[in-house]
Tab-separated table of N, CA and C in Angstrom:
chain	number	residue	atom	x	y	z
A	26	MET	N	0.845	-1.177	0.000
A	26	MET	CA	0.000	0.000	0.000
A	26	MET	C	0.890	1.240	0.000
A	27	HIS	N	0.540	2.247	-0.760
A	27	HIS	CA	1.294	3.487	-0.856
A	27	HIS	C	0.804	4.480	0.199
A	28	PHE	N	1.745	5.075	0.927
A	28	PHE	CA	1.404	6.085	1.931
A	28	PHE	C	1.924	7.439	1.477
A	29	GLU	N	1.152	8.478	1.710
A	29	GLU	CA	1.634	9.837	1.501
A	29	GLU	C	2.303	10.240	2.806
A	30	CYS	N	3.624	10.235	2.807
A	30	CYS	CA	4.356	10.503	4.035
A	30	CYS	C	5.226	11.737	3.871
A	31	LYS	N	5.645	12.238	4.997
A	31	LYS	CA	6.511	13.395	5.025
A	31	LYS	C	7.507	13.173	6.150
A	32	ILE	N	8.743	13.578	5.937
A	32	ILE	CA	9.729	13.485	7.005
A	32	ILE	C	9.375	14.543	8.042
A	33	VAL	N	9.154	14.102	9.260
A	33	VAL	CA	8.804	15.029	10.325
A	33	VAL	C	10.063	15.548	11.004
A	34	ASN	N	10.994	14.670	11.306
A	34	ASN	CA	12.291	15.101	11.828
A	34	ASN	C	13.255	13.921	11.827
A	35	ALA	N	14.496	14.217	12.045
A	35	ALA	CA	15.511	13.175	12.169
A	35	ALA	C	16.210	13.378	13.508
A	36	ASN	N	16.453	12.283	14.218
A	36	ASN	CA	17.121	12.427	15.507
A	36	ASN	C	18.641	12.431	15.316
A	37	LYS	N	19.381	12.537	16.418
A	37	LYS	CA	20.849	12.644	16.358
A	37	LYS	C	21.508	11.416	15.730
A	38	LYS	N	20.864	10.262	15.864
A	38	LYS	CA	21.442	9.043	15.292
A	38	LYS	C	21.088	8.881	13.815
A	39	GLY	N	20.339	9.820	13.272
A	39	GLY	CA	19.997	9.776	11.862
A	39	GLY	C	18.724	9.021	11.529
A	40	TYR	N	18.007	8.522	12.551
A	40	TYR	CA	16.739	7.854	12.297
A	40	TYR	C	15.711	8.883	11.872
A	41	ILE	N	15.032	8.598	10.799
A	41	ILE	CA	14.045	9.529	10.265
A	41	ILE	C	12.665	9.129	10.748
A	42	LYS	N	11.949	10.092	11.251
A	42	LYS	CA	10.580	9.857	11.703
A	42	LYS	C	9.631	10.260	10.571
A	43	MET	N	8.827	9.309	10.128
A	43	MET	CA	7.879	9.571	9.045
A	43	MET	C	6.477	9.721	9.624
A	44	ALA	N	5.629	10.394	8.885
A	44	ALA	CA	4.249	10.553	9.317
A	44	ALA	C	3.342	10.562	8.096
A	45	ILE	N	2.115	10.157	8.298
A	45	ILE	CA	1.107	10.219	7.242
A	45	ILE	C	0.347	11.522	7.428
A	46	MET	N	0.376	12.320	6.382
A	46	MET	CA	-0.254	13.636	6.412
A	46	MET	C	-1.627	13.555	5.745
A	47	PHE	N	-2.580	14.286	6.288
A	47	PHE	CA	-3.909	14.328	5.679
A	47	PHE	C	-4.486	15.726	5.853
A	48	TYR	N	-5.399	16.085	4.967
A	48	TYR	CA	-6.136	17.336	5.110
A	48	TYR	C	-7.280	17.401	4.099
A	49	LYS	N	-6.936	17.435	2.819
A	49	LYS	CA	-7.953	17.599	1.776
A	49	LYS	C	-8.722	16.300	1.550
A	50	VAL	N	-10.048	16.425	1.435
A	50	VAL	CA	-10.891	15.237	1.326
A	50	VAL	C	-10.666	14.447	0.039
A	51	ASN	N	-10.111	15.053	-0.992
A	51	ASN	CA	-9.918	14.334	-2.254
A	51	ASN	C	-8.543	13.668	-2.352
A	52	ASN	N	-7.744	13.716	-1.289
A	52	ASN	CA	-6.456	13.030	-1.278
A	52	ASN	C	-6.619	11.614	-0.733
A	53	MET	N	-5.549	10.822	-0.790
A	53	MET	CA	-5.606	9.423	-0.392
A	53	MET	C	-6.174	9.235	1.018
A	54	TYR	N	-5.770	10.067	1.941
A	54	TYR	CA	-6.242	9.954	3.318
A	54	TYR	C	-7.285	11.015	3.646
A	55	GLY	N	-7.980	11.474	2.643
A	55	GLY	CA	-9.008	12.490	2.822
A	55	GLY	C	-10.142	12.065	3.730
A	56	CYS	N	-10.356	10.767	3.844
A	56	CYS	CA	-11.416	10.277	4.732
A	56	CYS	C	-11.088	10.531	6.195
A	57	PHE	N	-9.838	10.869	6.511
A	57	PHE	CA	-9.473	11.192	7.886
A	57	PHE	C	-9.957	12.588	8.264
A	58	SER	N	-10.278	13.408	7.271
A	58	SER	CA	-10.775	14.759	7.502
A	58	SER	C	-12.204	14.730	8.041
A	59	ASN	N	-12.533	15.669	8.891
A	59	ASN	CA	-13.904	15.786	9.404
A	59	ASN	C	-14.875	16.243	8.321
A	60	PHE	N	-14.354	16.712	7.204
A	60	PHE	CA	-15.206	17.169	6.105
A	60	PHE	C	-15.550	16.034	5.138
A	61	SER	N	-14.952	14.845	5.326
A	61	SER	CA	-15.255	13.742	4.412
A	61	SER	C	-16.707	13.310	4.576
A	62	LYS	N	-17.317	12.960	3.473
A	62	LYS	CA	-18.748	12.617	3.466
A	62	LYS	C	-18.952	11.162	3.852
A	63	HIS	N	-18.750	10.900	5.125
A	63	HIS	CA	-18.971	9.578	5.704
A	63	HIS	C	-19.922	9.767	6.880
A	64	GLY	N	-21.193	9.773	6.568
A	64	GLY	CA	-22.214	10.016	7.579
A	64	GLY	C	-22.393	8.852	8.534
A	65	PHE	N	-23.054	9.129	9.638
A	65	PHE	CA	-23.273	8.126	10.674
A	65	PHE	C	-24.419	8.565	11.572
A	66	GLU	N	-24.912	7.608	12.325
A	66	GLU	CA	-25.965	7.884	13.286
A	66	GLU	C	-25.344	7.937	14.680
A	67	LEU	N	-25.695	8.973	15.428
A	67	LEU	CA	-25.169	9.128	16.777
A	67	LEU	C	-26.146	9.969	17.582
A	68	ASP	N	-26.374	9.578	18.809
A	68	ASP	CA	-27.314	10.281	19.697
A	68	ASP	C	-28.718	10.351	19.094
A	69	GLY	N	-29.084	9.298	18.365
A	69	GLY	CA	-30.427	9.212	17.809
A	69	GLY	C	-30.675	10.057	16.574
A	70	LYS	N	-29.613	10.606	15.977
A	70	LYS	CA	-29.768	11.447	14.783
A	70	LYS	C	-28.719	11.060	13.741
A	71	TYR	N	-29.021	11.378	12.475
A	71	TYR	CA	-28.075	11.130	11.398
A	71	TYR	C	-27.257	12.401	11.169
A	72	TRP	N	-25.941	12.207	11.035
A	72	TRP	CA	-25.013	13.319	10.811
A	72	TRP	C	-24.310	13.103	9.481
A	73	LEU	N	-24.336	14.103	8.618
A	73	LEU	CA	-23.737	14.014	7.286
A	73	LEU	C	-22.216	13.832	7.348
A	74	THR	N	-21.581	14.502	8.304
A	74	THR	CA	-20.128	14.400	8.492
A	74	THR	C	-19.816	14.515	9.979
A	75	SER	N	-18.589	14.165	10.339
A	75	SER	CA	-18.180	14.348	11.739
A	75	SER	C	-18.064	15.828	12.075
A	76	GLU	N	-17.816	16.662	11.089
A	76	GLU	CA	-17.795	18.116	11.317
A	76	GLU	C	-19.176	18.618	11.733
A	77	HIS	N	-20.217	18.107	11.086
A	77	HIS	CA	-21.585	18.472	11.464
A	77	HIS	C	-21.839	18.137	12.936
A	78	TYR	N	-21.482	16.904	13.320
A	78	TYR	CA	-21.724	16.480	14.699
A	78	TYR	C	-20.935	17.352	15.678
A	79	PHE	N	-19.657	17.520	15.410
A	79	PHE	CA	-18.792	18.277	16.308
A	79	PHE	C	-19.300	19.706	16.505
A	80	GLN	N	-19.567	20.393	15.398
A	80	GLN	CA	-20.012	21.792	15.501
A	80	GLN	C	-21.362	21.900	16.206
A	81	ALA	N	-22.253	20.953	15.946
A	81	ALA	CA	-23.591	20.989	16.547
A	81	ALA	C	-23.537	20.827	18.062
A	82	GLN	N	-22.538	20.077	18.548
A	82	GLN	CA	-22.464	19.830	19.988
A	82	GLN	C	-22.098	21.073	20.790
A	83	LYS	N	-21.687	22.112	20.111
A	83	LYS	CA	-21.438	23.392	20.782
A	83	LYS	C	-22.749	24.005	21.270
A	84	PHE	N	-23.858	23.542	20.691
A	84	PHE	CA	-25.178	24.126	20.963
A	84	PHE	C	-26.201	23.040	21.294
A	85	VAL	N	-25.765	22.011	22.001
A	85	VAL	CA	-26.597	20.845	22.275
A	85	VAL	C	-27.946	21.242	22.878
A	86	ARG	N	-28.990	20.523	22.445
A	86	ARG	CA	-30.380	20.741	22.873
A	86	ARG	C	-30.877	22.161	22.598
A	87	SER	N	-30.545	22.677	21.421
A	87	SER	CA	-31.044	23.998	21.019
A	87	SER	C	-31.414	23.960	19.535
A	88	ASP	N	-32.081	25.000	19.088
A	88	ASP	CA	-32.421	25.115	17.669
A	88	ASP	C	-31.167	25.203	16.802
A	89	ILE	N	-30.107	25.768	17.350
A	89	ILE	CA	-28.865	25.919	16.588
A	89	ILE	C	-28.247	24.543	16.314
A	90	GLU	N	-28.361	23.619	17.264
A	90	GLU	CA	-27.854	22.259	17.044
A	90	GLU	C	-28.487	21.668	15.786
A	91	GLU	N	-29.783	21.816	15.658
A	91	GLU	CA	-30.486	21.265	14.497
A	91	GLU	C	-30.128	22.036	13.227
A	92	GLU	N	-29.929	23.332	13.330
A	92	GLU	CA	-29.506	24.137	12.179
A	92	GLU	C	-28.164	23.622	11.649
A	93	VAL	N	-27.235	23.346	12.553
A	93	VAL	CA	-25.929	22.816	12.151
A	93	VAL	C	-26.087	21.418	11.553
A	94	ARG	N	-26.872	20.575	12.188
A	94	ARG	CA	-27.064	19.205	11.701
A	94	ARG	C	-27.600	19.189	10.274
A	95	LEU	N	-28.476	20.127	9.967
A	95	LEU	CA	-29.114	20.174	8.647
A	95	LEU	C	-28.346	21.001	7.617
A	96	ALA	N	-27.197	21.550	7.994
A	96	ALA	CA	-26.398	22.338	7.049
A	96	ALA	C	-26.070	21.483	5.830
A	97	SER	N	-26.082	22.093	4.656
A	97	SER	CA	-25.913	21.327	3.416
A	97	SER	C	-24.483	20.839	3.186
A	98	THR	N	-23.497	21.482	3.800
A	98	THR	CA	-22.098	21.090	3.631
A	98	THR	C	-21.369	21.168	4.971
A	99	PRO	N	-20.243	20.475	5.090
A	99	PRO	CA	-19.473	20.604	6.330
A	99	PRO	C	-18.918	22.020	6.520
A	100	MET	N	-18.616	22.702	5.428
A	100	MET	CA	-18.136	24.084	5.521
A	100	MET	C	-19.215	24.984	6.123
A	101	GLU	N	-20.454	24.782	5.713
A	101	GLU	CA	-21.572	25.549	6.266
A	101	GLU	C	-21.776	25.212	7.742
A	102	ALA	N	-21.665	23.942	8.094
A	102	ALA	CA	-21.780	23.535	9.499
A	102	ALA	C	-20.684	24.207	10.327
A	103	ALA	N	-19.474	24.246	9.800
A	103	ALA	CA	-18.355	24.886	10.499
A	103	ALA	C	-18.590	26.387	10.643
A	104	ARG	N	-19.096	27.017	9.597
A	104	ARG	CA	-19.349	28.465	9.654
A	104	ARG	C	-20.346	28.791	10.768
A	105	ILE	N	-21.416	28.023	10.846
A	105	ILE	CA	-22.425	28.250	11.886
A	105	ILE	C	-21.820	27.983	13.267
A	106	GLY	N	-21.100	26.893	13.381
A	106	GLY	CA	-20.522	26.510	14.662
A	106	GLY	C	-19.454	27.457	15.169
A	107	ARG	N	-18.781	28.138	14.274
A	107	ARG	CA	-17.706	29.069	14.670
A	107	ARG	C	-18.199	30.490	14.908
A	108	ASP	N	-19.469	30.716	14.705
A	108	ASP	CA	-20.058	32.047	14.902
A	108	ASP	C	-20.130	32.340	16.403
A	109	ARG	N	-19.281	33.204	16.879
A	109	ARG	CA	-19.239	33.497	18.313
A	109	ARG	C	-20.366	34.424	18.779
A	110	ASN	N	-21.263	34.805	17.865
A	110	ASN	CA	-22.478	35.522	18.263
A	110	ASN	C	-23.554	34.548	18.748
A	111	LYS	N	-23.307	33.267	18.549
A	111	LYS	CA	-24.244	32.230	18.999
A	111	LYS	C	-23.804	31.754	20.388
A	112	PRO	N	-24.744	31.351	21.229
A	112	PRO	CA	-24.417	30.988	22.624
A	112	PRO	C	-23.741	29.619	22.758
A	113	LEU	N	-22.435	29.630	22.881
A	113	LEU	CA	-21.628	28.422	23.029
A	113	LEU	C	-21.861	27.806	24.413
A	114	ARG	N	-21.972	26.498	24.464
A	114	ARG	CA	-22.163	25.845	25.762
A	114	ARG	C	-20.985	26.154	26.680
A	115	LYS	N	-21.270	26.305	27.954
A	115	LYS	CA	-20.287	26.784	28.926
A	115	LYS	C	-19.128	25.817	29.162
A	116	ASP	N	-19.361	24.525	28.993
A	116	ASP	CA	-18.316	23.538	29.254
A	116	ASP	C	-17.550	23.119	27.998
A	117	TRP	N	-17.673	23.885	26.922
A	117	TRP	CA	-17.131	23.475	25.636
A	117	TRP	C	-15.641	23.124	25.685
A	118	GLU	N	-14.847	23.955	26.291
A	118	GLU	CA	-13.400	23.695	26.328
A	118	GLU	C	-13.082	22.398	27.066
A	119	ASP	N	-13.920	22.021	28.017
A	119	ASP	CA	-13.708	20.797	28.785
A	119	ASP	C	-14.127	19.534	28.035
A	120	VAL	N	-15.092	19.662	27.127
A	120	VAL	CA	-15.667	18.471	26.487
A	120	VAL	C	-15.333	18.314	25.010
A	121	LYS	N	-14.760	19.309	24.382
A	121	LYS	CA	-14.593	19.279	22.923
A	121	LYS	C	-13.750	18.104	22.419
A	122	ASN	N	-12.689	17.736	23.118
A	122	ASN	CA	-11.869	16.611	22.649
A	122	ASN	C	-12.633	15.297	22.729
A	123	ASP	N	-13.375	15.085	23.811
A	123	ASP	CA	-14.167	13.860	23.949
A	123	ASP	C	-15.262	13.790	22.891
A	124	ILE	N	-15.863	14.933	22.576
A	124	ILE	CA	-16.898	14.977	21.544
A	124	ILE	C	-16.304	14.641	20.179
A	125	MET	N	-15.128	15.198	19.898
A	125	MET	CA	-14.469	14.894	18.622
A	125	MET	C	-14.154	13.406	18.537
A	126	LYS	N	-13.636	12.830	19.600
A	126	LYS	CA	-13.283	11.407	19.588
A	126	LYS	C	-14.527	10.547	19.396
A	127	LYS	N	-15.622	10.903	20.050
A	127	LYS	CA	-16.880	10.163	19.916
A	127	LYS	C	-17.348	10.163	18.457
A	128	ALA	N	-17.286	11.318	17.801
A	128	ALA	CA	-17.710	11.434	16.401
A	128	ALA	C	-16.790	10.652	15.472
A	129	VAL	N	-15.490	10.805	15.655
A	129	VAL	CA	-14.519	10.130	14.785
A	129	VAL	C	-14.627	8.613	14.943
A	130	LEU	N	-14.766	8.147	16.165
A	130	LEU	CA	-14.902	6.706	16.396
A	130	LEU	C	-16.152	6.157	15.711
A	131	GLU	N	-17.265	6.855	15.846
A	131	GLU	CA	-18.509	6.374	15.219
A	131	GLU	C	-18.406	6.391	13.699
A	132	LYS	N	-17.782	7.404	13.151
A	132	LYS	CA	-17.584	7.492	11.697
A	132	LYS	C	-16.817	6.269	11.189
A	133	PHE	N	-15.730	5.913	11.875
A	133	PHE	CA	-14.910	4.793	11.422
A	133	PHE	C	-15.547	3.442	11.741
A	134	ARG	N	-16.320	3.363	12.784
A	134	ARG	CA	-17.048	2.119	13.064
A	134	ARG	C	-18.128	1.871	12.008
A	135	THR	N	-18.712	2.934	11.505
A	135	THR	CA	-19.813	2.846	10.546
A	135	THR	C	-19.341	2.458	9.146
A	136	HIS	N	-18.159	2.898	8.758
A	136	HIS	CA	-17.678	2.715	7.380
A	136	HIS	C	-16.453	1.794	7.358
A	137	LYS	N	-16.678	0.539	7.019
A	137	LYS	CA	-15.626	-0.487	7.034
A	137	LYS	C	-14.445	-0.124	6.132
A	138	GLU	N	-14.716	0.469	4.962
A	138	GLU	CA	-13.628	0.755	4.024
A	138	GLU	C	-12.649	1.781	4.587
A	139	ILE	N	-13.139	2.782	5.301
A	139	ILE	CA	-12.211	3.762	5.870
A	139	ILE	C	-11.609	3.235	7.184
A	140	GLN	N	-12.330	2.369	7.861
A	140	GLN	CA	-11.783	1.699	9.047
A	140	GLN	C	-10.562	0.881	8.634
A	141	ASP	N	-10.690	0.133	7.542
A	141	ASP	CA	-9.578	-0.677	7.045
A	141	ASP	C	-8.381	0.197	6.664
A	142	LEU	N	-8.638	1.336	6.047
A	142	LEU	CA	-7.555	2.248	5.656
A	142	LEU	C	-6.856	2.797	6.902
A	143	LEU	N	-7.623	3.174	7.901
A	143	LEU	CA	-7.033	3.693	9.139
A	143	LEU	C	-6.164	2.628	9.808
A	144	ILE	N	-6.678	1.420	9.915
A	144	ILE	CA	-5.916	0.333	10.541
A	144	ILE	C	-4.659	0.014	9.728
A	145	ALA	N	-4.755	0.130	8.398
A	145	ALA	CA	-3.609	-0.163	7.527
A	145	ALA	C	-2.461	0.831	7.703
A	146	THR	N	-2.706	1.943	8.370
A	146	THR	CA	-1.615	2.903	8.612
A	146	THR	C	-0.662	2.403	9.688
A	147	GLY	N	-0.982	1.255	10.281
A	147	GLY	CA	-0.077	0.637	11.257
A	147	GLY	C	0.121	1.499	12.485
A	148	ASP	N	1.383	1.798	12.772
A	148	ASP	CA	1.714	2.632	13.926
A	148	ASP	C	2.262	3.987	13.495
A	149	GLU	N	2.057	4.314	12.224
A	149	GLU	CA	2.553	5.602	11.728
A	149	GLU	C	1.841	6.759	12.425
A	150	GLU	N	2.572	7.842	12.611
A	150	GLU	CA	1.973	9.044	13.164
A	150	GLU	C	1.049	9.646	12.112
A	151	LEU	N	-0.105	10.130	12.529
A	151	LEU	CA	-1.071	10.775	11.636
A	151	LEU	C	-1.103	12.258	11.978
A	152	ILE	N	-0.962	13.085	10.968
A	152	ILE	CA	-0.893	14.533	11.187
A	152	ILE	C	-1.841	15.258	10.253
A	153	GLU	N	-2.713	16.072	10.845
A	153	GLU	CA	-3.552	16.944	10.022
A	153	GLU	C	-2.679	18.112	9.584
A	154	GLU	N	-2.401	18.163	8.291
A	154	GLU	CA	-1.481	19.148	7.728
A	154	GLU	C	-2.257	20.407	7.308
A	155	THR	N	-2.476	21.262	8.271
A	155	THR	CA	-3.174	22.513	8.013
A	155	THR	C	-2.297	23.665	8.460
A	156	THR	N	-2.308	24.732	7.699
A	156	THR	CA	-1.440	25.861	8.014
A	156	THR	C	-2.046	26.820	9.031
A	157	ASP	N	-3.364	26.770	9.214
A	157	ASP	CA	-3.997	27.777	10.062
A	157	ASP	C	-4.619	27.238	11.346
A	158	ASP	N	-4.384	25.987	11.657
A	158	ASP	CA	-4.969	25.425	12.876
A	158	ASP	C	-3.870	24.780	13.709
A	159	TYR	N	-3.544	25.445	14.809
A	159	TYR	CA	-2.477	24.977	15.691
A	159	TYR	C	-3.017	24.106	16.828
A	160	TYR	N	-4.317	23.914	16.878
A	160	TYR	CA	-4.897	23.047	17.897
A	160	TYR	C	-5.194	21.668	17.309
A	161	TRP	N	-6.079	21.609	16.326
A	161	TRP	CA	-6.464	20.328	15.731
A	161	TRP	C	-5.402	19.802	14.777
A	162	GLY	N	-4.627	20.700	14.178
A	162	GLY	CA	-3.625	20.312	13.194
A	162	GLY	C	-2.221	20.697	13.606
A	163	CYS	N	-1.303	20.661	12.621
A	163	CYS	CA	0.112	20.922	12.906
A	163	CYS	C	0.487	22.383	12.745
A	164	GLY	N	-0.392	23.196	12.142
A	164	GLY	CA	-0.060	24.599	11.942
A	164	GLY	C	0.960	24.798	10.839
A	165	ALA	N	1.191	26.044	10.486
A	165	ALA	CA	2.072	26.385	9.371
A	165	ALA	C	3.513	25.931	9.585
A	166	ASP	N	3.977	25.960	10.840
A	166	ASP	CA	5.373	25.629	11.117
A	166	ASP	C	5.570	24.265	11.773
A	167	GLY	N	4.495	23.468	11.871
A	167	GLY	CA	4.606	22.131	12.440
A	167	GLY	C	4.605	22.075	13.955
A	168	THR	N	4.376	23.206	14.620
A	168	THR	CA	4.397	23.231	16.089
A	168	THR	C	3.015	23.059	16.711
A	169	GLY	N	2.001	22.835	15.878
A	169	GLY	CA	0.646	22.680	16.401
A	169	GLY	C	0.487	21.420	17.233
A	170	LYS	N	-0.601	21.345	17.984
A	170	LYS	CA	-0.862	20.219	18.889
A	170	LYS	C	-1.309	18.962	18.166
A	171	ASN	N	-1.853	19.089	16.960
A	171	ASN	CA	-2.283	17.940	16.162
A	171	ASN	C	-3.272	17.045	16.926
A	172	VAL	N	-4.222	17.657	17.587
A	172	VAL	CA	-5.164	16.892	18.402
A	172	VAL	C	-6.002	15.942	17.547
A	173	LEU	N	-6.410	16.360	16.354
A	173	LEU	CA	-7.181	15.461	15.504
A	173	LEU	C	-6.347	14.235	15.108
A	174	GLY	N	-5.095	14.435	14.767
A	174	GLY	CA	-4.221	13.310	14.448
A	174	GLY	C	-4.090	12.353	15.619
A	175	LYS	N	-3.961	12.886	16.818
A	175	LYS	CA	-3.847	12.051	18.023
A	175	LYS	C	-5.137	11.294	18.281
A	176	ILE	N	-6.271	11.941	18.054
A	176	ILE	CA	-7.558	11.262	18.212
A	176	ILE	C	-7.679	10.124	17.207
A	177	LEU	N	-7.273	10.360	15.979
A	177	LEU	CA	-7.311	9.298	14.968
A	177	LEU	C	-6.426	8.123	15.362
A	178	MET	N	-5.269	8.399	15.941
A	178	MET	CA	-4.388	7.318	16.375
A	178	MET	C	-5.017	6.549	17.542
A	179	ASP	N	-5.709	7.248	18.436
A	179	ASP	CA	-6.441	6.579	19.523
A	179	ASP	C	-7.557	5.699	18.968
A	180	VAL	N	-8.301	6.247	18.010
A	180	VAL	CA	-9.389	5.489	17.378
A	180	VAL	C	-8.825	4.262	16.669
A	181	ARG	N	-7.705	4.429	16.008
A	181	ARG	CA	-7.046	3.294	15.335
A	181	ARG	C	-6.737	2.189	16.347
A	182	SER	N	-6.224	2.555	17.512
A	182	SER	CA	-5.930	1.555	18.560
A	182	SER	C	-7.179	0.862	19.053
A	183	ILE	N	-8.238	1.613	19.234
A	183	ILE	CA	-9.513	1.038	19.686
A	183	ILE	C	-10.047	0.055	18.649
A	184	LEU	N	-9.992	0.443	17.382
A	184	LEU	CA	-10.503	-0.422	16.321
A	184	LEU	C	-9.645	-1.677	16.154
A	185	LYS	N	-8.327	-1.542	16.277
A	185	LYS	CA	-7.442	-2.711	16.203
A	185	LYS	C	-7.768	-3.687	17.323
A	186	ALA	N	-7.972	-3.175	18.516
A	186	ALA	CA	-8.237	-4.020	19.684
A	186	ALA	C	-9.568	-4.754	19.575
A	187	SER	N	-10.507	-4.166	18.845
A	187	SER	CA	-11.833	-4.784	18.747
A	187	SER	C	-12.004	-5.667	17.516
A	188	SER	N	-10.964	-5.733	16.667
A	188	SER	CA	-11.081	-6.558	15.448
A	188	SER	C	-10.391	-7.884	15.571
């Protein structure tokens, strides 16, 4: 299987650390993106993408949650969810990572073909290669937290253990 990899760094002994990079939905690992069209059912509702679910949870049990769920595209769901004029739930910073993991896990449990692709990445590091997001991705200079990549690696471990 061919991997789209990038050298992340080399240590003093010359060992090169490789990683699988993802971001755009039309690339080989595009299904790792929250914008990929791999819908799933969660909390009694159907979600078009994991981005829809994630953004909607900022406004749980409100009309805005349903507005986000019904957005025609993940970009539209993100736009609504990022609107700071809307009342964000008070515990958002405490729960956002768990919510993302819940959505990503359900997405991969629902779609066997992308589950197989995720598991096939072995133990490689997964990095969301985005220039403008230093929390979910690696950021322009690679110093980002890459939380989405870490969540995907956690989900990969969970799926491996259950197969």
